[in-house]
CSV table of C-alpha atoms in Angstrom, one decimal:
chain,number,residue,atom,x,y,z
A,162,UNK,CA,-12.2,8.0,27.1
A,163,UNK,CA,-11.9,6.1,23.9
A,164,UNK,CA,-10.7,3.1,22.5
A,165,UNK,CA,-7.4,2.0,20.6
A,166,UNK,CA,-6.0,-1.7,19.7
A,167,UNK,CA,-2.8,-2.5,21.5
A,168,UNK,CA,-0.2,-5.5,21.8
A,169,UNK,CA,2.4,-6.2,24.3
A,170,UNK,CA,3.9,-8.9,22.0
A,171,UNK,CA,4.8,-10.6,19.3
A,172,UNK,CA,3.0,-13.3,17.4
A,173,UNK,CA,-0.4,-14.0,15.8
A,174,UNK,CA,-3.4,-12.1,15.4
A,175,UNK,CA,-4.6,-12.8,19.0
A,176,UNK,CA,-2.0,-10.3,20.3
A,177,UNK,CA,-3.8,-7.7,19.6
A,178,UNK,CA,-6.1,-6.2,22.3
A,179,UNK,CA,-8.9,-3.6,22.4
A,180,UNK,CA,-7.9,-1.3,25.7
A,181,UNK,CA,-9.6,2.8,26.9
A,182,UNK,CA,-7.3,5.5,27.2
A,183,UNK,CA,-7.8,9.4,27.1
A,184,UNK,CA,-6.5,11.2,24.4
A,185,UNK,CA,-3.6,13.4,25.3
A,186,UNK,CA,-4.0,16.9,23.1
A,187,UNK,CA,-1.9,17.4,20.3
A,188,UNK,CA,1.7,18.9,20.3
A,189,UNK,CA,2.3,22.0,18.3
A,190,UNK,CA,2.7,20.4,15.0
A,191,UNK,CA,0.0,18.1,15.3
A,192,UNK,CA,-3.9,17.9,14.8
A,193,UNK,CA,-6.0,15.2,16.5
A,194,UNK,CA,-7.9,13.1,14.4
A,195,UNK,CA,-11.5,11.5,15.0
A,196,UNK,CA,-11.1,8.6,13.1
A,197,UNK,CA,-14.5,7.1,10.8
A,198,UNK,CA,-12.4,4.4,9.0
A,199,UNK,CA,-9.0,3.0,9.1
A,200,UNK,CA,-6.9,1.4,6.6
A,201,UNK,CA,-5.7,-2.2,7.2
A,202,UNK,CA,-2.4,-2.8,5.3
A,203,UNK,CA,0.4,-6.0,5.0
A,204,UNK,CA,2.7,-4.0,6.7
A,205,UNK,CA,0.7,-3.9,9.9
A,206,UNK,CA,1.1,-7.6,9.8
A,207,UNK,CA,4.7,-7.5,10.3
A,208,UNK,CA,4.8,-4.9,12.7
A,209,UNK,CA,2.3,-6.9,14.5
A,210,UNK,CA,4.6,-10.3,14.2
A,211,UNK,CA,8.0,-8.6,14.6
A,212,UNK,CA,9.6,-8.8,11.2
A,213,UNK,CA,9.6,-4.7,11.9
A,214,UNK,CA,9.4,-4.4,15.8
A,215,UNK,CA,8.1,-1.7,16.9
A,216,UNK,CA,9.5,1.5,18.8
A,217,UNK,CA,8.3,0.3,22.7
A,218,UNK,CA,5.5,-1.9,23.7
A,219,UNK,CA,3.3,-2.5,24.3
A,220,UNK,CA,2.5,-0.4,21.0
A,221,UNK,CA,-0.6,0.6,18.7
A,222,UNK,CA,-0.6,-0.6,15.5
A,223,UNK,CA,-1.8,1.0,12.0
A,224,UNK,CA,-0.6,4.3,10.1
A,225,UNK,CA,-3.6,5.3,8.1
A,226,UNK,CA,-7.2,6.4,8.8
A,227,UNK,CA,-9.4,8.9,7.7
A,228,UNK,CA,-11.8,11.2,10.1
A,229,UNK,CA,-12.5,14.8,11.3
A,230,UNK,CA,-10.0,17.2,12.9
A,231,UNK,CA,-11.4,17.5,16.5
A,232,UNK,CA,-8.1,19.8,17.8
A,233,UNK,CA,-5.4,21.6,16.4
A,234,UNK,CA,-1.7,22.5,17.4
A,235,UNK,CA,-0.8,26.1,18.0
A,236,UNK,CA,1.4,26.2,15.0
A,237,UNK,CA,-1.2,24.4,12.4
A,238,UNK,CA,-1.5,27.0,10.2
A,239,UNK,CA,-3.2,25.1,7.2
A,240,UNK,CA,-5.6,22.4,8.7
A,241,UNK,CA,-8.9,23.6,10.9
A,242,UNK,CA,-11.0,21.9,13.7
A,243,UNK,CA,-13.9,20.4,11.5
A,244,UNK,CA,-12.2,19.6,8.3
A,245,UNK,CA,-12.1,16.0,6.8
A,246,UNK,CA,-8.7,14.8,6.2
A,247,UNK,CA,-6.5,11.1,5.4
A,248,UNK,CA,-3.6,10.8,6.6
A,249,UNK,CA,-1.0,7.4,6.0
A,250,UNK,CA,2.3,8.4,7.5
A,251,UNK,CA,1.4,8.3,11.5
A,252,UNK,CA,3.3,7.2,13.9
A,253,UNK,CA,2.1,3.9,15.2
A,254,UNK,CA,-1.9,4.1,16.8
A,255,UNK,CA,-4.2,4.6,14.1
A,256,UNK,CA,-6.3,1.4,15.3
A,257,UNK,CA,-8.1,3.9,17.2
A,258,UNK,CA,-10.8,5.8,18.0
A,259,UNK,CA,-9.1,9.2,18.5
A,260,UNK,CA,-5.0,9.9,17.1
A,261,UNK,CA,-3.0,12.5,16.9
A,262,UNK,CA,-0.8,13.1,14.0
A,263,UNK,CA,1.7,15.7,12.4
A,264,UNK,CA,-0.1,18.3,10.5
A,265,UNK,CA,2.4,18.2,7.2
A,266,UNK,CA,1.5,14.4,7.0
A,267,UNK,CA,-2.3,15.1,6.8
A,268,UNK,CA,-3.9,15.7,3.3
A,269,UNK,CA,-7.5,17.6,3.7
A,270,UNK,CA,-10.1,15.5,2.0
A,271,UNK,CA,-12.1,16.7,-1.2
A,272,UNK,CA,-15.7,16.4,-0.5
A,273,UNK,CA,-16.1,14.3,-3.4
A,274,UNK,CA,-14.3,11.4,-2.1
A,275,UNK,CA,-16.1,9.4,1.2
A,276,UNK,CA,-14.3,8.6,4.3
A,277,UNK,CA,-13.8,4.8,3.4
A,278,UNK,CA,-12.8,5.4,0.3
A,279,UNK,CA,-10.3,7.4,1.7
A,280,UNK,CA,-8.8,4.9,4.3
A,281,UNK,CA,-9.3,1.9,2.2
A,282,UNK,CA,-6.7,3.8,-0.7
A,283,UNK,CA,-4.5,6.8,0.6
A,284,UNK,CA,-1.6,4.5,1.7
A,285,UNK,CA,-2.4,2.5,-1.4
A,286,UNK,CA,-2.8,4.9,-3.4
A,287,UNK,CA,0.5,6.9,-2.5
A,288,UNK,CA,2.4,3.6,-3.1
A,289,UNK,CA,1.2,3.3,-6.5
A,290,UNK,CA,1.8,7.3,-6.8
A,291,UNK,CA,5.7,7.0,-6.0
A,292,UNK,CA,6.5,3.2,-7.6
A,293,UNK,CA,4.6,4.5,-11.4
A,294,UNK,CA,5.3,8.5,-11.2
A,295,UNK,CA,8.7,8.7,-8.9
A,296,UNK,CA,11.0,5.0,-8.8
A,297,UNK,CA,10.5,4.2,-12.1
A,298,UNK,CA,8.4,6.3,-14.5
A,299,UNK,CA,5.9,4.3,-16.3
A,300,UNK,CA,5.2,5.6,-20.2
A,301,UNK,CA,2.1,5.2,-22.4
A,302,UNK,CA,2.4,1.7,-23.9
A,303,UNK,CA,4.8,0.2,-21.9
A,304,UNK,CA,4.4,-3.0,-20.6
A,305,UNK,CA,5.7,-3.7,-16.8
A,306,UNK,CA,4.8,-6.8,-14.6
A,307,UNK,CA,3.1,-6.3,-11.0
A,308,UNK,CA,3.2,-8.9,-9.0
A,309,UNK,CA,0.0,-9.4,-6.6
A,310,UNK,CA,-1.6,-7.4,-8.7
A,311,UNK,CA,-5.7,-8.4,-7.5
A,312,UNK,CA,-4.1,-6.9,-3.6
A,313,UNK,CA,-5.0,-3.5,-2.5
A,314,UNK,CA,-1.8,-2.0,-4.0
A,315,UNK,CA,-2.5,-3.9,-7.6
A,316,UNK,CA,-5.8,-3.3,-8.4
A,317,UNK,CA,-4.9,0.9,-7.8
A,318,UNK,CA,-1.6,-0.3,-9.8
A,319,UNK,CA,-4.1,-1.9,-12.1
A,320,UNK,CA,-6.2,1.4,-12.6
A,321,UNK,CA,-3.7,4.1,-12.3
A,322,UNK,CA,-1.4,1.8,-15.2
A,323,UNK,CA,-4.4,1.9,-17.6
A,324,UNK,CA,-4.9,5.9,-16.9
A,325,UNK,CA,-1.6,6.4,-17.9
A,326,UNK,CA,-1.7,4.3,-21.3
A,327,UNK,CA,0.5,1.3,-19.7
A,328,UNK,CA,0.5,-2.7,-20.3
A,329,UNK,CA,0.4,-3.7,-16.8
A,330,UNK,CA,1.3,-7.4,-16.6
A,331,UNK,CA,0.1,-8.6,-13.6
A,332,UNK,CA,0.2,-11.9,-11.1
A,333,UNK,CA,-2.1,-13.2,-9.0
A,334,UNK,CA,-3.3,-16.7,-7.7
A,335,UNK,CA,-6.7,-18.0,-9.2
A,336,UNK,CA,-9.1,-16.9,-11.8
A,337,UNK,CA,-11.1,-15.0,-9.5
A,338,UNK,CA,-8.0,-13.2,-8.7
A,339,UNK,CA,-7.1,-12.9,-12.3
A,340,UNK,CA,-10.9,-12.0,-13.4
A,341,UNK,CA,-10.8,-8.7,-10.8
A,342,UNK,CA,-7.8,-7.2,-12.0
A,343,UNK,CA,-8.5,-7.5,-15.5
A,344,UNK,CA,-11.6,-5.6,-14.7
A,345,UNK,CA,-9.5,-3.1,-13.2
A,346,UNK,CA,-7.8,-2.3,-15.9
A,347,UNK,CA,-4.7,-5.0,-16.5
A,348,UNK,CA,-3.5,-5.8,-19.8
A,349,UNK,CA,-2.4,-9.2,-19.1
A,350,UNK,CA,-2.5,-11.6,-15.9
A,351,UNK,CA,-0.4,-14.6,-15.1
A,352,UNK,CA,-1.5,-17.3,-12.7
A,353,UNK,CA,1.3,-17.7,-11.1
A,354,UNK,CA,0.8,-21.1,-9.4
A,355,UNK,CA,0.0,-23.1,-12.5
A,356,UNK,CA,2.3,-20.5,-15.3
A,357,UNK,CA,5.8,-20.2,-15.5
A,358,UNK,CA,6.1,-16.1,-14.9
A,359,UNK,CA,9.2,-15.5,-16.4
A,360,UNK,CA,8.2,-17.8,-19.8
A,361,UNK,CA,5.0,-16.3,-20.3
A,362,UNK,CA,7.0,-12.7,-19.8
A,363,UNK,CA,8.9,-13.6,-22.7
A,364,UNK,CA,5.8,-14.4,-25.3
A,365,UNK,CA,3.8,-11.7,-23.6
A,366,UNK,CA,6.8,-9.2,-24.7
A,367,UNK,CA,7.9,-11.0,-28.0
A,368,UNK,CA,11.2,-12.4,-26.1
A,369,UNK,CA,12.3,-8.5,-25.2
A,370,UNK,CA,11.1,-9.4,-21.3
A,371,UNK,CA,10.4,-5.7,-19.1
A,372,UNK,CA,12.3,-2.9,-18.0
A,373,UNK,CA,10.8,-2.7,-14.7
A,374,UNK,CA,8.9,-5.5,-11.9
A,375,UNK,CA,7.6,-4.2,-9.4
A,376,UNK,CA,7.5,-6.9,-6.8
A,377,UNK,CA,5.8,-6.7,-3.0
A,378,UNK,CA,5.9,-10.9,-2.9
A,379,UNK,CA,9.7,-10.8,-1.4
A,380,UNK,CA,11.5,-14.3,-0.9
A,381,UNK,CA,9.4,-16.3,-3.4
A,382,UNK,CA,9.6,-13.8,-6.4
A,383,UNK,CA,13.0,-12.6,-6.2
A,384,UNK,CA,15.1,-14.8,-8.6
A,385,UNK,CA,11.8,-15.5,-11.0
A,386,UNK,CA,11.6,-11.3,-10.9
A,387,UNK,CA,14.9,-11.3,-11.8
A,388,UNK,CA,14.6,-13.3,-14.4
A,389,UNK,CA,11.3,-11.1,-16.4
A,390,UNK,CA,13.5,-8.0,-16.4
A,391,UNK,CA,15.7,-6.9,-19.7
A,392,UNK,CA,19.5,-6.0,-20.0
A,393,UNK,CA,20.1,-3.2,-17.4
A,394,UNK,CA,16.5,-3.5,-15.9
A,395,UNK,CA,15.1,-2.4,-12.8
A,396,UNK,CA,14.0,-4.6,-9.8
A,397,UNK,CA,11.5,-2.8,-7.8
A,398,UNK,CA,11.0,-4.8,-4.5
A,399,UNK,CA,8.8,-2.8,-2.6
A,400,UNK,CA,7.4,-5.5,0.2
A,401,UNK,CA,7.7,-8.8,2.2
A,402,UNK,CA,4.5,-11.0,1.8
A,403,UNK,CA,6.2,-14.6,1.7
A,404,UNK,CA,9.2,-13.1,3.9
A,405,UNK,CA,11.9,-10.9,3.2
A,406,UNK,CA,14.8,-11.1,0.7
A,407,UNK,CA,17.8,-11.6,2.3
A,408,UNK,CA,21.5,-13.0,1.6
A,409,UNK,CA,21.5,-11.7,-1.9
A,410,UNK,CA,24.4,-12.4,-3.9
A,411,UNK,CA,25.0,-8.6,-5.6
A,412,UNK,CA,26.9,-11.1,-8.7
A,413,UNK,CA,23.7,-12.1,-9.5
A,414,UNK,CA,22.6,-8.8,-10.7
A,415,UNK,CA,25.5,-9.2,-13.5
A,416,UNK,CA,25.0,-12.1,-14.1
A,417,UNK,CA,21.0,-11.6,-15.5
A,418,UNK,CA,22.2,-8.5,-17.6
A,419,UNK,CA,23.5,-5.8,-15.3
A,420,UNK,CA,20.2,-5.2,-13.5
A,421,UNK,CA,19.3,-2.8,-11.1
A,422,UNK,CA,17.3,-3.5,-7.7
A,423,UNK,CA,15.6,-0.5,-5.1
A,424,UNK,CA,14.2,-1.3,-1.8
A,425,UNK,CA,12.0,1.8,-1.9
A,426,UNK,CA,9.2,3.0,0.8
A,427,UNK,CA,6.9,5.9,1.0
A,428,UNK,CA,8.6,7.5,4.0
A,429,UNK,CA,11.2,7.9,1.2
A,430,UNK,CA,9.6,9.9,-1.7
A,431,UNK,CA,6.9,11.9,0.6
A,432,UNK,CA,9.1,14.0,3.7
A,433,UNK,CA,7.4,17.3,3.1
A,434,UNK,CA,4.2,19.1,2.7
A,435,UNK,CA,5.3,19.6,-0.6
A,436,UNK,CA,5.7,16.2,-2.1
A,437,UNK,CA,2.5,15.3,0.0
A,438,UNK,CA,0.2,18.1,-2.1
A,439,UNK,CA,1.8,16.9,-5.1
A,440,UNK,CA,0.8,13.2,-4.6
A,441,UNK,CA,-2.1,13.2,-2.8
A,442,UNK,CA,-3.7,16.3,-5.3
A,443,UNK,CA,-2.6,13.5,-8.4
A,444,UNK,CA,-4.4,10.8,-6.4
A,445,UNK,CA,-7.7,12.4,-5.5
A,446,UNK,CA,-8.0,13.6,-9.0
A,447,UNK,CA,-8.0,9.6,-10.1
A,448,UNK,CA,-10.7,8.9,-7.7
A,449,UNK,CA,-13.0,12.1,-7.5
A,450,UNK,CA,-13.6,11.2,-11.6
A,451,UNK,CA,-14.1,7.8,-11.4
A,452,UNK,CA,-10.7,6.5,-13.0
A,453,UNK,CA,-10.0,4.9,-9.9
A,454,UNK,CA,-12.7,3.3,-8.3
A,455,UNK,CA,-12.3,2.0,-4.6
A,456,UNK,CA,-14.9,-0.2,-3.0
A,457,UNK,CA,-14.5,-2.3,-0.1
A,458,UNK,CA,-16.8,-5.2,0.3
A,459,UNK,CA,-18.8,-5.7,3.6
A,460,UNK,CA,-16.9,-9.1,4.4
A,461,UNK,CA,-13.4,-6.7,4.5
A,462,UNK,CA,-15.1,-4.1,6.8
A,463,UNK,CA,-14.7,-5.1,10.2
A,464,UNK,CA,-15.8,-3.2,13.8
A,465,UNK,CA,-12.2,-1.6,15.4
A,466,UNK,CA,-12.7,-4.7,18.5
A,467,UNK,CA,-12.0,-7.2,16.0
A,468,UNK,CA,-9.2,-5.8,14.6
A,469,UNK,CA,-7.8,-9.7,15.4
A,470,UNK,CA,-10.0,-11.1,13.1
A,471,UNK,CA,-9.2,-8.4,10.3
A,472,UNK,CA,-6.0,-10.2,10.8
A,473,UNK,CA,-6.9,-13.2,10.4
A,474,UNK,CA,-8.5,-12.4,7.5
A,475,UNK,CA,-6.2,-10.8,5.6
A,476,UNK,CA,-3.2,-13.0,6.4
A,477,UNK,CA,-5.5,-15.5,5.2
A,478,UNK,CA,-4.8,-14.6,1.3
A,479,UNK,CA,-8.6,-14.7,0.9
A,480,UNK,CA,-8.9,-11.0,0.5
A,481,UNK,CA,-9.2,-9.1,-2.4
A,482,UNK,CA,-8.7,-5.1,-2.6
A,483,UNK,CA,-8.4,-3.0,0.6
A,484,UNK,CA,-9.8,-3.9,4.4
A,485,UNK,CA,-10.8,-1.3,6.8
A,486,UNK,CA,-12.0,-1.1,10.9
A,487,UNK,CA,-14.8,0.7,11.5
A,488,UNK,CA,-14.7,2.9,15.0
């Protein structure tokens, strides 16, 4: 037997339940995964609420963990019983002690780089890999705004930007906020509840404004985004936080200088083994030498049974940097 979080329906972080099951084996294509830390992310939050209901319920929850491979799938050629590996691309269940996931969407784990840090930055750490490398490729000495960039997707952004040479403009909502991600590695932060983003875009820049945001905020950002980008820019809006955008006027886009605007996820740049090795190979190389540094604090670890309060937490906007359960 083991144990997994479940929830039979929508709402708040009190929905989700810790029940046993037994771990079916793994289908051809798969390997079964002893998890030792799983990754919290937004998204789970509006799987968990319904904004993006899931398949059936009730349902697991979560898409990233990293652990040992306890069984393999006749056809798994490339991953063995015993070998660490991340994975970020599961179907629904990771919020569990045991989960079995398709081989191609597994990425074996360098020595080098822990179990936590793993979890707590392989989603993460992809996103920033397809939104700087793939959507729009980020040069040396360009400067770009990231909104919430102190979250567990900015402060990699944060890192990753300053690797690469980049100005990374970033937002967040208090000095402490503002304090971590210049540590990380931003070249400029903008409070956003007491500065006017798009104004201080335009002195940051020398009036030329960017040629890319890239914007997880949703609802509240969308016309101030808009507003930061130069003639024939490019809108990035990769997440939700304050709801989703919706309704949009397409003459808008003409109107602020014949912009551009992708709804990108990860399920869309990585579909192969292929484009997994490439990404993941970039993204361990970042954090086996040090260039980007992932530390969870011990407030944002939280035992697997309280996956309610990791909620809670999170949801809470007190959070800073990634959040993992601990089986």
């Amino acid at each position: 037997m083991a144990t997994r979080i479940e929830f039979s329906q929508h709402g708040g972080p009190d929905v989700l339940k810790a029940v046993e099951f037994t771990p079916g084996d793994p289908a051809e294509n798969e390997v079964q995964v002893e998890n030792k830390a799983i990754g919290i992310n937004y998204i789970d939050t509006y799987i968990r609420s319904g904004l993006y209901p899931p398949p059936s319920m009730p349902s697991g929850l979560g898409t990233e963990a990293a652990g040992v491979v306890s069984k393999t799938g006749s056809a798994v050629k490339h991953i063995k019983e015993g070998d660490r590996v991340v994975y970020a691309q599961s179907a629904l269940g990771a919020y569990s002690e045991v989960h079995n996931v398709p081989a191609d969407k597994v990425a074996v784990l360098p020595n080098a780089i822990s179990y936590e840090q793993a979890a707590a930055s392989f989603l993460k750490g992809l996103t920033v890999f397809y939104l700087l490398r793939k959507t729009y490729e980020i040069k040396p000495d360009e400067m770009f705004l990231f909104h919430a960039a102190a979250g567990g997707v900015g402060l990699i952004a944060c890192q990753w930007a300053k690797a690469l040479g980049a100005k990374l403009i970033g937002t967040a909502g208090s000095a402490e906020k503002m304090q971590r991600a210049k540590q990380a590695g931003a070249w400029q932060m903008i409070n956003y509840r007491e500065e006017n983003v798009p104004e201080r875009i335009r002195e940051l820049t020398g009036g030329k404004k960017v040629r890319v945001v890239y914007d997880s905020v949703g609802k509240d950002t969308w016309e101030s985004s808009l507003d930061c980008l130069q003639r024939r820019g490019l809108m990035v809006s990769f997440g939700n936080a304050s709801g989703p955008v919706t309704g949009v006027n397409l003459g808008i886009l003409n109107q602020k200088g014949s912009l551009y605007v992708t709804r990108p996820s990860l399920n869309g740049y990585l579909t192969n083994r292929e484009e997994m090795d490439e990404a993941s190979n970039e993204l361990f190389s970042l954090i086996a030498s040090g260039v980007i540094k992932v530390d969870v604090t011990e407030q944002q670890r939280f035992p697997l049974a309280e996956a309610a309060r990791a909620h809670q937490t999170l949801e809470s906007r007190t959070t800073q940097g990634s959040s993992l359960l601990i089986p």
